[in-house]
Amino acid sequence: MTPLEYLIVLLVAAGVFFSFVAVVGIIRLPDLYARAHATSKSDTLGTVLSLAGVALVFGADVATVKTVFLLLFMFITNPTAAHAITRAAYDQEIEPWTEGED
Amino acid sequence: MGLTLDTALLGAAVAIVLFAVALLYRVARGPTMEDRVIAINGVGTSTVVVLALLAAALDRPAFLDIAIVYALLNFLASVAISKFIVERGGVL
């Protein structure tokens, strides 16, 4: 394997790791707002790292431009979507989890 | 690109598919509507990443177009549902 391929594997592995952290957060954290925190930060980082690895695979090609566009789009919209959903929950007066509750 | 890189990308795609399946636990369990929407948003994000990884591993750049459309629809669905929840008073 060339050094570039090692870099790609490293980026994709880091992306898979942060996606795993996000999944654990969404399943294990106690309430909606904490889960939104897992999906908006950790999941976004995992997605961006994986897509950066994919962009390096294609080299100088129009596919790279598409992948970088997809990366930037995910980077902006994933936290925005989580914010919109959390705001909807707040407008519905869903109480945040506090210490002492189950 | 060598066989090992393609295998690594396919392995990453398989791992992310398994994560998406794990997220379905939260979709089924809830307890609120918003929990389900957040988990489904995560499943959509995983789908986009899997499509991009498959485009790289199988050398089919056309998959990237599908991934872009899927990302747009995923975002639109999340924002639309969160609007809809508020204006309907939580009935969906």
PDB file of C-alpha atoms in Angstrom, chain A:
ATOM      1  CA  MET A   1       0.000   0.000   0.000  1.00  0.00           C
ATOM      2  CA  THR A   2       1.169   3.518  -0.754  1.00  0.00           C
ATOM      3  CA  PRO A   3       1.330   6.269   1.928  1.00  0.00           C
ATOM      4  CA  LEU A   4      -1.793   7.835   0.394  1.00  0.00           C
ATOM      5  CA  GLU A   5      -3.683   4.587   0.883  1.00  0.00           C
ATOM      6  CA  TYR A   6      -2.574   4.435   4.521  1.00  0.00           C
ATOM      7  CA  LEU A   7      -3.867   8.001   4.968  1.00  0.00           C
ATOM      8  CA  ILE A   8      -7.209   7.024   3.394  1.00  0.00           C
ATOM      9  CA  VAL A   9      -7.554   3.974   5.646  1.00  0.00           C
ATOM     10  CA  LEU A  10      -6.652   6.105   8.683  1.00  0.00           C
ATOM     11  CA  LEU A  11      -9.282   8.754   7.829  1.00  0.00           C
ATOM     12  CA  VAL A  12     -12.009   6.182   7.179  1.00  0.00           C
ATOM     13  CA  ALA A  13     -11.134   4.286  10.375  1.00  0.00           C
ATOM     14  CA  ALA A  14     -11.362   7.521  12.386  1.00  0.00           C
ATOM     15  CA  GLY A  15     -14.709   8.227  10.702  1.00  0.00           C
ATOM     16  CA  VAL A  16     -16.044   4.787  11.632  1.00  0.00           C
ATOM     17  CA  PHE A  17     -14.829   5.291  15.215  1.00  0.00           C
ATOM     18  CA  PHE A  18     -16.676   8.606  15.612  1.00  0.00           C
ATOM     19  CA  SER A  19     -19.804   7.147  13.983  1.00  0.00           C
ATOM     20  CA  PHE A  20     -19.632   4.372  16.590  1.00  0.00           C
ATOM     21  CA  VAL A  21     -19.343   6.977  19.385  1.00  0.00           C
ATOM     22  CA  ALA A  22     -22.417   8.739  17.973  1.00  0.00           C
ATOM     23  CA  VAL A  23     -24.434   5.507  17.864  1.00  0.00           C
ATOM     24  CA  VAL A  24     -23.489   4.671  21.463  1.00  0.00           C
ATOM     25  CA  GLY A  25     -24.512   8.217  22.445  1.00  0.00           C
ATOM     26  CA  ILE A  26     -27.884   8.034  20.708  1.00  0.00           C
ATOM     27  CA  ILE A  27     -28.691   4.664  22.278  1.00  0.00           C
ATOM     28  CA  ARG A  28     -27.284   5.186  25.790  1.00  0.00           C
ATOM     29  CA  LEU A  29     -27.696   8.888  26.703  1.00  0.00           C
ATOM     30  CA  PRO A  30     -30.603   9.696  29.009  1.00  0.00           C
ATOM     31  CA  ASP A  31     -32.678  12.269  27.145  1.00  0.00           C
ATOM     32  CA  LEU A  32     -33.508  13.886  23.828  1.00  0.00           C
ATOM     33  CA  TYR A  33     -31.249  16.907  24.235  1.00  0.00           C
ATOM     34  CA  ALA A  34     -28.219  14.775  25.167  1.00  0.00           C
ATOM     35  CA  ARG A  35     -28.914  12.489  22.201  1.00  0.00           C
ATOM     36  CA  ALA A  36     -29.116  15.476  19.859  1.00  0.00           C
ATOM     37  CA  HIS A  37     -25.703  16.488  21.185  1.00  0.00           C
ATOM     38  CA  ALA A  38     -24.290  13.069  20.187  1.00  0.00           C
ATOM     39  CA  THR A  39     -25.762  13.184  16.693  1.00  0.00           C
ATOM     40  CA  SER A  40     -24.876  16.801  15.926  1.00  0.00           C
ATOM     41  CA  LYS A  41     -21.212  16.694  16.954  1.00  0.00           C
ATOM     42  CA  SER A  42     -19.855  13.157  16.908  1.00  0.00           C
ATOM     43  CA  ASP A  43     -21.856  11.928  13.920  1.00  0.00           C
ATOM     44  CA  THR A  44     -20.906  15.019  11.893  1.00  0.00           C
ATOM     45  CA  LEU A  45     -17.206  14.516  12.617  1.00  0.00           C
ATOM     46  CA  GLY A  46     -17.407  10.833  11.690  1.00  0.00           C
ATOM     47  CA  THR A  47     -19.196  11.640   8.429  1.00  0.00           C
ATOM     48  CA  VAL A  48     -16.731  14.387   7.503  1.00  0.00           C
ATOM     49  CA  LEU A  49     -13.693  12.156   8.173  1.00  0.00           C
ATOM     50  CA  SER A  50     -15.112   9.250   6.150  1.00  0.00           C
ATOM     51  CA  LEU A  51     -16.025  11.525   3.240  1.00  0.00           C
ATOM     52  CA  ALA A  52     -12.548  13.104   3.325  1.00  0.00           C
ATOM     53  CA  GLY A  53     -11.087   9.605   2.931  1.00  0.00           C
ATOM     54  CA  VAL A  54     -13.430   8.916  -0.003  1.00  0.00           C
ATOM     55  CA  ALA A  55     -12.436  12.224  -1.617  1.00  0.00           C
ATOM     56  CA  LEU A  56      -8.758  11.191  -1.482  1.00  0.00           C
ATOM     57  CA  VAL A  57      -9.569   7.870  -3.215  1.00  0.00           C
ATOM     58  CA  PHE A  58     -10.844   9.545  -6.380  1.00  0.00           C
ATOM     59  CA  GLY A  59      -7.790  11.778  -6.956  1.00  0.00           C
ATOM     60  CA  ALA A  60      -8.057  14.572  -9.555  1.00  0.00           C
ATOM     61  CA  ASP A  61     -11.542  13.904 -10.882  1.00  0.00           C
ATOM     62  CA  VAL A  62     -15.008  15.452 -10.964  1.00  0.00           C
ATOM     63  CA  ALA A  63     -16.013  12.821  -8.376  1.00  0.00           C
ATOM     64  CA  THR A  64     -13.671  14.502  -5.877  1.00  0.00           C
ATOM     65  CA  VAL A  65     -15.497  17.809  -6.348  1.00  0.00           C
ATOM     66  CA  LYS A  66     -18.811  16.063  -5.731  1.00  0.00           C
ATOM     67  CA  THR A  67     -17.462  14.386  -2.600  1.00  0.00           C
ATOM     68  CA  VAL A  68     -16.093  17.658  -1.205  1.00  0.00           C
ATOM     69  CA  PHE A  69     -19.434  19.332  -1.927  1.00  0.00           C
ATOM     70  CA  LEU A  70     -21.192  16.497  -0.113  1.00  0.00           C
ATOM     71  CA  LEU A  71     -18.737  16.874   2.804  1.00  0.00           C
ATOM     72  CA  LEU A  72     -19.395  20.609   3.162  1.00  0.00           C
ATOM     73  CA  PHE A  73     -23.144  20.043   2.826  1.00  0.00           C
ATOM     74  CA  MET A  74     -23.173  17.418   5.585  1.00  0.00           C
ATOM     75  CA  PHE A  75     -20.962  19.647   7.729  1.00  0.00           C
ATOM     76  CA  ILE A  76     -23.558  22.449   7.569  1.00  0.00           C
ATOM     77  CA  THR A  77     -26.875  20.580   7.490  1.00  0.00           C
ATOM     78  CA  ASN A  78     -26.338  17.818  10.070  1.00  0.00           C
ATOM     79  CA  PRO A  79     -26.054  20.175  13.090  1.00  0.00           C
ATOM     80  CA  THR A  80     -28.773  22.396  11.599  1.00  0.00           C
ATOM     81  CA  ALA A  81     -31.216  19.499  11.412  1.00  0.00           C
ATOM     82  CA  ALA A  82     -30.420  18.467  14.999  1.00  0.00           C
ATOM     83  CA  HIS A  83     -30.932  22.090  16.104  1.00  0.00           C
ATOM     84  CA  ALA A  84     -34.304  22.288  14.336  1.00  0.00           C
ATOM     85  CA  ILE A  85     -35.530  19.070  15.937  1.00  0.00           C
ATOM     86  CA  THR A  86     -34.308  20.111  19.394  1.00  0.00           C
ATOM     87  CA  ARG A  87     -35.982  23.481  19.020  1.00  0.00           C
ATOM     88  CA  ALA A  88     -39.238  21.768  18.072  1.00  0.00           C
ATOM     89  CA  ALA A  89     -38.909  19.667  21.228  1.00  0.00           C
ATOM     90  CA  TYR A  90     -38.302  22.788  23.315  1.00  0.00           C
ATOM     91  CA  ASP A  91     -41.374  24.482  21.802  1.00  0.00           C
ATOM     92  CA  GLN A  92     -43.350  21.408  22.778  1.00  0.00           C
ATOM     93  CA  GLU A  93     -42.135  21.914  26.358  1.00  0.00           C
ATOM     94  CA  ILE A  94     -40.357  18.577  26.700  1.00  0.00           C
ATOM     95  CA  GLU A  95     -38.485  18.848  29.991  1.00  0.00           C
ATOM     96  CA  PRO A  96     -34.686  18.359  29.942  1.00  0.00           C
ATOM     97  CA  TRP A  97     -33.363  15.445  32.002  1.00  0.00           C
ATOM     98  CA  THR A  98     -31.951  16.425  35.400  1.00  0.00           C
ATOM     99  CA  GLU A  99     -29.928  14.547  37.966  1.00  0.00           C
ATOM    100  CA  GLY A 100     -31.939  12.214  40.190  1.00  0.00           C
ATOM    101  CA  GLU A 101     -34.395  11.172  37.489  1.00  0.00           C
ATOM    102  CA  ASP A 102     -34.148   7.783  35.863  1.00  0.00           C
TER     103      ASP A 102
END
